[in-house]
Structures are given as structure tokens and as C-alpha cells.
Amino acid sequence: PKKNIHISKFLSLILRHKAKDFGLDIEPSGFIKLDDIINLPQSQKLYMTESLIQEIVANDEKGRFELVNRPPFYIRAVQGHSMAEVTNEETLVKLNENSIFDFPTVVHGTKEEFWKLIEKSGLNRMKRNAIHFSIGYNDENHVKSGMRLNCEVFIEINPQYAFFNGFNFFISKNKVILCPGNESGVLPVEYIKKVKDKKGNCLYK
């Protein structure tokens, strides 16, 4: 239902980007007390309830949220954060010299207009805490998150090469690979393996 989509978007906004702006306490792991969110005036307007949020979390195809009962209930976004209060180390599982090989295909999806800039200066995490990658292409069954469906350009990287050159990689609960990049938040072009557009044309190799 449309109402659930509005609530889901509002939850993403708070849990990924705006917790502090709403005056909410957020843990380094990204968890916020659910009651604190439900009690916001904006949440009241959306008629948000505990059972409704449980339903949204359970039915989210991309597995974007995690709800735990400590008690009381706490909720977090499993990736996509831009807040300094939330750390990759606390939210995600760090890949090591063995687990980095578990993911042969690691892809970043973007719009065509951004590719020229990426080709010159590498992938940039922008305002987020990490660059996001999926563990395959959108049409593969095991891929449920990590890239938007409207992506036009698919950038496949070599995570093993980057890892052994000192780059950190993490995986989220919903199987998104994340890389914070270097001190400037960039994963340089040399770690890009190949790039293709949605028609399958090779743009870079």
C-alpha cells in the first residue's frame, strides 16, 4: 500500500541520514529505539505503529531494515548511512583475506551521466559512509539489494586487488558490499575491471 511506502521512505530518511535532526539517539551500530521514532509528530501523522513497522520490515524485499527486541524494540537501516555517528565497523561485517574471495562479481550501478566523471576520478562515496556494490547484476536471482533498478551503467570492480592494496570491504546483513574508499572516500579507477551499459555494450575494460 502507498501508506507503507511513505513510512518506509520516512524510516530510511531517519535511520540513514537524519536521526540527529529529529533529535533521536542513534547507536554506532545504527539502532534507534522504535518508540522514539513512533512518538515523533511526523510519525503520528503517518499513523505509524509498532505492528505496522513489523509488517514493513518483514515484507521489505531488499531487507533494508533490522528490528530487534531487546526489549523494547530497536530498529536500524542495515546499510546506506551518511551519519558520522554510525560506523561501518559497528553496522557491517568486515571482509578478510578469505571472505573477500566469496564474492567473484562485485558491481556498482550508476547513471550514464556520472560515468565520465568516474572514469576520470574513480568511484566516490560522496556523502555516504561507503561506496555501495551489489554481489552481481540486477537480473541475477541472488541479488536483492545494492543497486537501483534504474541504473544505466554497471561498473564491475576487482575487490581482491583493492583489498590486498589496503582497501577495506564490508558486507551488510542484506548482502550489499561496501567500501569506504581511501582517505578521500575514493576507490581509484585502477580497481575497475569492466564497465557496460544496460544494452551490454562494453564501455571500459
CSV table of C-alpha atoms in Angstrom, one decimal:
chain,number,residue,atom,x,y,z
A,1,PRO,CA,0.0,0.0,0.0
A,2,LYS,CA,1.0,3.6,-0.6
A,3,LYS,CA,1.0,4.4,3.1
A,4,ASN,CA,3.6,1.7,3.8
A,5,ILE,CA,5.8,3.2,1.0
A,6,HIS,CA,5.7,6.6,2.7
A,7,ILE,CA,6.5,5.1,6.1
A,8,SER,CA,9.4,3.1,4.6
A,9,LYS,CA,10.8,6.2,3.0
A,10,PHE,CA,10.5,8.2,6.2
A,11,LEU,CA,12.2,5.3,8.1
A,12,SER,CA,15.1,5.3,5.6
A,13,LEU,CA,15.5,9.1,5.9
A,14,ILE,CA,15.7,8.9,9.7
A,15,LEU,CA,17.7,5.7,10.0
A,16,ARG,CA,20.3,6.5,7.3
A,17,HIS,CA,20.6,10.3,7.3
A,18,LYS,CA,18.6,12.4,9.7
A,19,ALA,CA,18.4,10.9,13.2
A,20,LYS,CA,20.1,13.8,14.9
A,21,ASP,CA,18.0,16.3,13.0
A,22,PHE,CA,14.9,14.7,14.5
A,23,GLY,CA,16.6,14.8,18.0
A,24,LEU,CA,16.9,11.0,18.2
A,25,ASP,CA,19.7,9.0,19.9
A,26,ILE,CA,21.4,6.7,17.5
A,27,GLU,CA,24.0,4.0,18.4
A,28,PRO,CA,27.2,3.5,16.4
A,29,SER,CA,25.5,0.2,15.1
A,30,GLY,CA,22.7,2.4,13.7
A,31,PHE,CA,20.0,1.2,16.1
A,32,ILE,CA,17.3,3.7,17.4
A,33,LYS,CA,14.6,2.9,20.0
A,34,LEU,CA,11.5,2.3,17.9
A,35,ASP,CA,9.2,4.1,20.4
A,36,ASP,CA,11.3,7.3,19.9
A,37,ILE,CA,10.6,7.2,16.2
A,38,ILE,CA,6.8,6.3,16.6
A,39,ASN,CA,6.5,9.3,19.1
A,40,LEU,CA,7.7,11.8,16.5
A,41,PRO,CA,5.0,14.3,15.3
A,42,GLN,CA,5.7,13.3,11.7
A,43,SER,CA,5.2,9.6,12.6
A,44,GLN,CA,1.9,10.3,14.3
A,45,LYS,CA,0.7,12.0,11.0
A,46,LEU,CA,1.6,8.7,9.2
A,47,TYR,CA,-0.3,6.7,11.8
A,48,MET,CA,2.9,4.7,12.5
A,49,THR,CA,2.5,1.8,14.9
A,50,GLU,CA,4.8,-1.0,16.1
A,51,SER,CA,2.8,-3.7,14.3
A,52,LEU,CA,2.8,-1.7,11.1
A,53,ILE,CA,6.6,-1.3,11.2
A,54,GLN,CA,7.0,-5.0,12.0
A,55,GLU,CA,5.0,-5.7,8.8
A,56,ILE,CA,7.1,-3.3,6.7
A,57,VAL,CA,10.4,-4.8,8.0
A,58,ALA,CA,9.2,-8.4,7.4
A,59,ASN,CA,7.9,-7.6,3.9
A,60,ASP,CA,10.8,-5.4,2.6
A,61,GLU,CA,12.1,-7.3,-0.4
A,62,LYS,CA,15.5,-5.6,-0.2
A,63,GLY,CA,15.9,-6.4,3.5
A,64,ARG,CA,16.8,-2.7,4.2
A,65,PHE,CA,15.8,-2.7,7.9
A,66,GLU,CA,16.5,-4.8,11.0
A,67,LEU,CA,14.3,-4.9,14.0
A,68,VAL,CA,15.4,-6.4,17.4
A,69,ASN,CA,13.5,-6.8,20.6
A,70,ARG,CA,15.9,-6.2,23.5
A,71,PRO,CA,13.2,-5.3,24.9
A,72,PRO,CA,12.0,-2.8,23.9
A,73,PHE,CA,12.2,-2.8,20.1
A,74,TYR,CA,15.1,-1.1,18.3
A,75,ILE,CA,15.3,-0.6,14.6
A,76,ARG,CA,18.1,0.2,12.1
A,77,ALA,CA,18.9,0.5,8.4
A,78,VAL,CA,21.4,-2.2,7.6
A,79,GLN,CA,23.3,0.0,5.1
A,80,GLY,CA,23.3,3.3,3.3
A,81,HIS,CA,24.2,5.5,6.3
A,82,SER,CA,25.7,9.0,5.9
A,83,MET,CA,25.9,9.9,9.6
A,84,ALA,CA,29.2,10.2,11.3
A,85,GLU,CA,27.7,8.7,14.5
A,86,VAL,CA,27.2,5.4,12.7
A,87,THR,CA,30.4,3.4,12.0
A,88,ASN,CA,31.0,0.8,9.3
A,89,GLU,CA,32.7,-1.4,11.9
A,90,GLU,CA,29.6,-1.5,14.1
A,91,THR,CA,27.0,-1.8,11.4
A,92,LEU,CA,28.6,-4.2,9.0
A,93,VAL,CA,30.8,-7.4,8.8
A,94,LYS,CA,34.4,-6.7,7.7
A,95,LEU,CA,35.6,-9.0,4.9
A,96,ASN,CA,39.0,-10.6,5.5
A,97,GLU,CA,41.7,-12.2,3.2
A,98,ASN,CA,39.5,-15.3,2.9
A,99,SER,CA,35.9,-13.9,2.7
A,100,ILE,CA,36.9,-11.3,0.1
A,101,PHE,CA,37.1,-14.3,-2.4
A,102,ASP,CA,33.5,-15.3,-1.6
A,103,PHE,CA,32.3,-12.6,-4.0
A,104,PRO,CA,33.5,-13.0,-7.5
A,105,THR,CA,31.2,-10.4,-9.0
A,106,VAL,CA,31.0,-7.0,-7.3
A,107,VAL,CA,29.2,-4.3,-9.2
A,108,HIS,CA,28.3,-0.6,-8.7
A,109,GLY,CA,25.4,0.7,-10.7
A,110,THR,CA,25.1,4.3,-11.7
A,111,LYS,CA,23.6,6.7,-14.3
A,112,GLU,CA,25.2,7.3,-17.6
A,113,GLU,CA,25.9,11.0,-16.9
A,114,PHE,CA,28.2,10.0,-13.9
A,115,TRP,CA,30.3,7.5,-15.8
A,116,LYS,CA,32.6,10.1,-17.5
A,117,LEU,CA,33.5,11.6,-14.1
A,118,ILE,CA,34.0,8.1,-12.5
A,119,GLU,CA,36.3,7.2,-15.5
A,120,LYS,CA,38.5,10.2,-14.7
A,121,SER,CA,38.5,10.2,-10.9
A,122,GLY,CA,37.3,6.8,-9.6
A,123,LEU,CA,34.3,5.8,-7.5
A,124,ASN,CA,33.4,8.2,-4.7
A,125,ARG,CA,31.4,7.5,-1.6
A,126,MET,CA,30.0,11.1,-1.8
A,127,LYS,CA,28.0,11.9,1.4
A,128,ARG,CA,27.6,8.3,2.4
A,129,ASN,CA,29.9,6.3,4.8
A,130,ALA,CA,30.9,3.9,2.0
A,131,ILE,CA,30.5,3.1,-1.8
A,132,HIS,CA,27.8,0.6,-2.4
A,133,PHE,CA,28.1,-2.5,-4.5
A,134,SER,CA,25.8,-5.5,-5.3
A,135,ILE,CA,27.1,-9.1,-5.4
A,136,GLY,CA,26.1,-9.5,-9.0
A,137,TYR,CA,23.8,-7.9,-11.6
A,138,ASN,CA,20.2,-6.9,-11.1
A,139,ASP,CA,18.9,-9.8,-13.2
A,140,GLU,CA,20.6,-12.5,-11.1
A,141,ASN,CA,18.4,-14.2,-8.5
A,142,HIS,CA,20.7,-13.9,-5.6
A,143,VAL,CA,20.9,-10.1,-5.9
A,144,LYS,CA,18.3,-8.4,-3.9
A,145,SER,CA,20.0,-5.1,-3.0
A,146,GLY,CA,22.9,-2.8,-3.7
A,147,MET,CA,21.8,-1.0,-6.8
A,148,ARG,CA,18.8,0.8,-8.1
A,149,LEU,CA,16.7,-0.7,-10.8
A,150,ASN,CA,17.1,2.4,-13.0
A,151,CYS,CA,20.9,2.1,-13.3
A,152,GLU,CA,22.2,2.6,-16.8
A,153,VAL,CA,25.9,1.8,-16.3
A,154,PHE,CA,27.3,-1.2,-14.5
A,155,ILE,CA,30.9,-0.9,-13.0
A,156,GLU,CA,32.4,-4.2,-12.1
A,157,ILE,CA,35.4,-3.9,-9.8
A,158,ASN,CA,38.2,-6.2,-8.6
A,159,PRO,CA,37.7,-6.3,-4.9
A,160,GLN,CA,40.5,-8.7,-4.2
A,161,TYR,CA,43.1,-6.5,-5.9
A,162,ALA,CA,41.8,-3.5,-4.0
A,163,PHE,CA,41.7,-5.4,-0.7
A,164,PHE,CA,45.3,-6.5,-0.9
A,165,ASN,CA,46.3,-3.0,-1.7
A,166,GLY,CA,44.9,-1.8,1.6
A,167,PHE,CA,41.2,-1.0,0.9
A,168,ASN,CA,38.6,-2.2,3.5
A,169,PHE,CA,35.5,-4.0,2.4
A,170,PHE,CA,32.4,-4.8,4.4
A,171,ILE,CA,29.1,-6.8,3.8
A,172,SER,CA,25.7,-5.8,5.2
A,173,LYS,CA,23.0,-8.1,6.5
A,174,ASN,CA,21.1,-7.8,3.2
A,175,LYS,CA,24.2,-8.7,1.2
A,176,VAL,CA,25.4,-5.3,0.0
A,177,ILE,CA,29.2,-4.9,-0.3
A,178,LEU,CA,30.5,-1.6,1.0
A,179,CYS,CA,33.9,0.1,0.6
A,180,PRO,CA,34.7,3.4,2.4
A,181,GLY,CA,37.5,4.1,-0.2
A,182,ASN,CA,40.7,5.9,0.6
A,183,GLU,CA,41.1,8.9,3.0
A,184,SER,CA,39.3,11.0,0.4
A,185,GLY,CA,36.4,8.4,0.1
A,186,VAL,CA,37.5,7.3,-3.4
A,187,LEU,CA,38.2,3.9,-4.9
A,188,PRO,CA,40.6,4.7,-7.8
A,189,VAL,CA,39.9,3.7,-11.5
A,190,GLU,CA,42.7,1.1,-11.4
A,191,TYR,CA,40.4,-1.2,-9.4
A,192,ILE,CA,37.7,-1.1,-12.1
A,193,LYS,CA,37.6,-4.4,-14.0
A,194,LYS,CA,35.0,-3.7,-16.7
A,195,VAL,CA,32.1,-1.4,-17.4
A,196,LYS,CA,29.0,-2.0,-19.5
A,197,ASP,CA,25.8,-0.2,-20.3
A,198,LYS,CA,22.3,-1.7,-19.9
A,199,LYS,CA,22.4,-3.0,-23.5
A,200,GLY,CA,25.5,-4.9,-22.7
A,201,ASN,CA,27.9,-2.7,-24.7
A,202,CYS,CA,31.4,-2.6,-23.2
A,203,LEU,CA,32.4,1.0,-22.2
A,204,TYR,CA,35.7,0.2,-20.5
A,205,LYS,CA,37.9,-2.8,-19.8
